[in-house]
Rosetta silent file (secondary structure, phi, psi, omega in degrees, C-alpha in Angstrom):
SEQUENCE: QVQLVESGGGLVQAGGSLRLSCAASGTIFRVNAMGWHRQAPGKQRELVAKVTSGGNTNYADSVKGRFTISRDNVKNTVYLQMNSLKPEDTAVYYCIVDHIDRFGDPVSSWGQGTQVTVSS
SCORE:     score description
SCORE:     0.000 S_00000001
   1 L     0.000  131.228 -177.875   60.285  177.557  -34.907 S_00000001
   2 E  -114.892  124.916 -158.485   57.074  176.265  -36.306 S_00000001
   3 E  -127.475  121.901  173.278   54.628  178.278  -37.837 S_00000001
   4 E   -88.498   98.800  171.615   50.755  177.390  -38.389 S_00000001
   5 E  -114.613  127.741 -179.112   48.669  179.151  -40.848 S_00000001
   6 E   -95.699  146.769  173.284   44.694  178.519  -41.163 S_00000001
   7 E  -155.270  172.899 -176.709   42.354  179.237  -43.393 S_00000001
   8 L   111.323  -21.129 -176.723   38.945  178.730  -44.544 S_00000001
   9 L   -76.896 -178.696 -170.307   36.774  180.118  -41.837 S_00000001
  10 E   169.507 -174.634  159.987   33.814  182.266  -42.565 S_00000001
  11 E  -104.868  128.669  175.448   29.871  182.563  -42.326 S_00000001
  12 E  -147.982  153.743  175.979   27.697  180.116  -43.597 S_00000001
  13 E   -81.058  145.294 -175.082   24.088  178.966  -43.164 S_00000001
  14 L   -48.450  132.100 -170.139   23.068  176.026  -41.272 S_00000001
  15 L    91.977   -1.728 -173.514   23.230  172.891  -43.566 S_00000001
  16 E   -95.757  179.652 -178.986   26.039  174.543  -45.471 S_00000001
  17 E  -116.654  135.757  174.121   29.543  173.488  -45.794 S_00000001
  18 E  -139.383  140.042  169.457   33.200  174.848  -44.915 S_00000001
  19 E  -120.954  123.004 -175.627   36.990  173.484  -45.443 S_00000001
  20 E  -119.236  144.445  176.233   39.507  174.640  -43.245 S_00000001
  21 E   -93.014  141.792  132.506   43.181  174.469  -44.035 S_00000001
  22 E  -125.514  160.940 -163.764   46.237  174.492  -41.831 S_00000001
  23 E  -140.194  133.341 -176.742   49.296  174.435  -43.187 S_00000001
  24 E   -93.313  135.713  167.584   52.656  173.709  -41.037 S_00000001
  25 E  -149.843  163.649  175.932   55.862  175.411  -42.072 S_00000001
  26 E   121.722 -164.582  165.613   59.438  176.001  -40.433 S_00000001
  27 L   -79.055   98.598  157.906   62.065  173.450  -39.021 S_00000001
  28 L  -118.085  130.978 -167.236   60.122  170.315  -38.658 S_00000001
  29 L   -91.405  -29.957 -171.136   61.827  167.173  -37.980 S_00000001
  30 E  -173.927  125.438 -176.045   58.632  164.722  -37.840 S_00000001
  31 E  -102.759  141.366  171.934   55.001  165.681  -37.801 S_00000001
  32 E  -116.273 -123.312 -146.879   52.945  163.134  -35.601 S_00000001
  33 E   -90.005 -173.359 -175.039   49.662  163.323  -35.114 S_00000001
  34 E  -150.583  136.565  177.231   47.469  166.809  -36.596 S_00000001
  35 E  -159.438 -169.359  178.182   44.175  167.611  -35.470 S_00000001
  36 E  -134.789  134.022 -178.266   41.391  170.690  -34.702 S_00000001
  37 E  -120.752  154.905 -170.759   40.223  171.813  -31.588 S_00000001
  38 E  -131.360  156.280  155.557   37.363  174.243  -31.230 S_00000001
  39 E  -153.168  124.622 -168.401   36.156  177.024  -28.655 S_00000001
  40 L   -76.720  148.634  173.049   33.024  178.391  -28.066 S_00000001
  41 L   -67.253  161.796 -167.270   32.221  181.471  -26.200 S_00000001
  42 L    60.416    8.338 -165.877   31.969  180.982  -22.521 S_00000001
  43 L  -127.832 -169.150 -164.954   32.896  177.492  -23.153 S_00000001
  44 L   -99.388  159.264  161.971   36.151  175.274  -22.764 S_00000001
  45 E   -57.353  138.420 -170.409   38.515  174.202  -25.593 S_00000001
  46 E  -141.621  147.389  171.217   37.200  170.568  -27.007 S_00000001
  47 E   -72.079  158.992 -169.567   39.049  168.323  -29.659 S_00000001
  48 E  -128.565  -38.707  172.914   37.085  168.379  -32.602 S_00000001
  49 E   173.363  157.927 -157.946   38.901  165.752  -34.608 S_00000001
  50 E  -144.999  131.701  165.137   42.383  164.007  -34.904 S_00000001
  51 E  -127.371  156.207  169.311   44.499  162.262  -37.324 S_00000001
  52 L   -47.743  177.066  140.196   47.446  160.115  -36.728 S_00000001
  53 L   -59.935  -37.822 -170.772   50.856  160.060  -38.500 S_00000001
  54 L   -72.095  -12.766 -169.650   49.400  156.584  -39.515 S_00000001
  55 L   110.498  -20.912  178.386   46.021  157.640  -40.834 S_00000001
  56 L   -57.858  127.935 -175.086   44.000  156.917  -37.786 S_00000001
  57 E  -133.420  139.688  155.272   41.367  159.220  -37.360 S_00000001
  58 E  -121.424  149.278 -162.095   39.052  160.241  -34.363 S_00000001
  59 E  -132.777  152.256 -178.700   36.087  162.650  -34.027 S_00000001
  60 L   -85.261  152.746 -173.061   34.221  164.303  -31.238 S_00000001
  61 L   -55.577  -36.744  178.853   30.765  162.614  -30.984 S_00000001
  62 L   -61.454  -30.395 -174.560   28.921  165.993  -31.908 S_00000001
  63 L   -91.000  -30.405 -171.220   30.746  165.821  -35.521 S_00000001
  64 L   -43.464  120.439  160.665   30.756  162.450  -36.163 S_00000001
  65 L   105.497  -19.174  164.200   29.319  161.443  -39.748 S_00000001
  66 L  -103.173   -8.696 -175.153   29.513  165.370  -40.542 S_00000001
  67 E  -119.544  145.702 -172.186   33.073  166.513  -40.274 S_00000001
  68 E  -139.539  118.814  160.788   36.071  164.558  -42.333 S_00000001
  69 E   -94.159  154.971 -179.636   39.725  165.259  -41.316 S_00000001
  70 E  -156.363  153.164  164.590   42.477  164.638  -43.617 S_00000001
  71 E  -117.513  149.893  165.188   46.320  165.232  -44.125 S_00000001
  72 E  -121.157   98.927 -178.425   48.699  165.770  -46.773 S_00000001
  73 L   -43.550  -36.412 -162.903   52.326  164.575  -45.432 S_00000001
  74 L   -82.067  -30.778 -161.214   53.907  166.219  -48.372 S_00000001
  75 L  -110.564  -16.805 -162.138   52.564  169.575  -47.937 S_00000001
  76 L    37.470   44.746  177.504   52.347  169.199  -43.804 S_00000001
  77 E  -107.563  161.979 -174.070   49.099  170.380  -44.225 S_00000001
  78 E  -137.731  119.594 -172.043   45.749  169.266  -42.287 S_00000001
  79 E  -125.557  146.882  175.974   42.190  169.772  -43.381 S_00000001
  80 E  -125.188   99.527  177.219   38.781  169.763  -41.873 S_00000001
  81 E   -92.810  140.176 -164.533   35.843  169.426  -44.290 S_00000001
  82 E  -129.745  121.709 -167.017   32.796  170.246  -42.300 S_00000001
  83 E  -129.656  162.464  172.435   29.248  169.520  -43.864 S_00000001
  84 E    37.885   54.423 -171.716   25.783  169.832  -42.752 S_00000001
  85 E   -79.912  133.858 -151.174   27.040  172.719  -40.339 S_00000001
  86 L  -107.865  160.273  165.718   24.705  172.988  -37.272 S_00000001
  87 H   -56.707  -41.963 -178.035   24.539  176.836  -35.329 S_00000001
  88 H   -73.170    9.203  133.007   26.102  175.020  -32.325 S_00000001
  89 H   -55.554  -27.939 -162.535   29.319  174.826  -34.541 S_00000001
  90 L   -86.988  124.368 -164.838   30.157  178.146  -34.444 S_00000001
  91 E  -173.294  166.153  164.767   33.370  178.580  -32.460 S_00000001
  92 E   -79.235  115.265  168.842   36.908  179.749  -32.984 S_00000001
  93 E  -118.303  144.123 -158.649   39.039  176.458  -34.519 S_00000001
  94 E  -128.107  111.488 -176.668   42.360  175.895  -33.800 S_00000001
  95 E   -74.506  158.773  168.265   44.768  173.406  -35.432 S_00000001
  96 E  -143.766  136.926  151.053   47.399  171.684  -33.560 S_00000001
  97 E  -126.644  131.979  179.196   50.569  169.470  -34.765 S_00000001
  98 E  -105.343  147.430 -170.972   52.509  167.578  -32.623 S_00000001
  99 E  -163.291  163.571  174.939   55.863  167.122  -33.766 S_00000001
 100 E   -85.723  137.061 -177.214   59.368  166.509  -33.117 S_00000001
 101 L   -87.463 -166.969  169.214   61.871  169.746  -32.466 S_00000001
 102 L   -90.419    3.510  172.781   65.458  169.774  -33.380 S_00000001
 103 L   -90.439  -15.520  178.089   66.283  168.641  -29.713 S_00000001
 104 L    99.438   17.735 -161.956   64.206  165.218  -30.496 S_00000001
 105 L  -123.680  117.545 -177.717   61.746  166.402  -28.094 S_00000001
 106 E   -63.341  138.332 -167.035   57.792  166.338  -28.656 S_00000001
 107 E  -147.398  141.471 -165.991   56.200  169.420  -29.103 S_00000001
 108 E  -120.494  118.279 -178.137   52.548  170.552  -29.833 S_00000001
 109 E  -111.173  138.994 -168.974   52.031  173.716  -31.874 S_00000001
 110 E  -107.815  157.058  166.063   48.972  175.564  -32.130 S_00000001
 111 L   -70.569 -178.442 -176.459   47.367  177.871  -35.001 S_00000001
 112 L  -109.722    9.216  159.412   46.051  181.358  -34.204 S_00000001
 113 L    94.864  121.635  143.811   42.407  180.271  -34.488 S_00000001
 114 E  -112.537  154.264 -167.260   39.795  180.911  -37.505 S_00000001
 115 E  -102.383  115.601  166.046   36.434  181.859  -36.638 S_00000001
 116 E   -91.645  111.853  174.518   33.483  179.711  -37.789 S_00000001
 117 E  -113.423  121.219  177.143   30.244  181.234  -37.657 S_00000001
 118 E  -115.505  115.465 -160.979   26.980  179.212  -38.594 S_00000001
 119 E   -92.064  142.070  179.808   23.615  181.296  -38.850 S_00000001
 120 L   -96.283    0.000    0.000   20.265  179.597  -38.252 S_00000001
């Protein structure tokens, strides 16, 4: 069983910054990719950023140059530094961790979500 605990969401004015954290705990045999998705009201969940176990990153076009994803492999934690926030970044942000379970099978675990609200 893997638990993901997210933190760092909140209310911020446009142009401001927030830093999200997501810590994975429990029985983890190997962590592969880690990432963040978001879902705004009435919209589909979308990928925001992803970082592989090798450190390669990719970002949604809408956040490139403003958001930075990073990870701490010792702590099994993924971060999302969000700068120059815009009202359209308002959404519930979910972390996702791809890992190997005790049976050797690949599994994706999701966090509970954290609300980010950007006021204009």
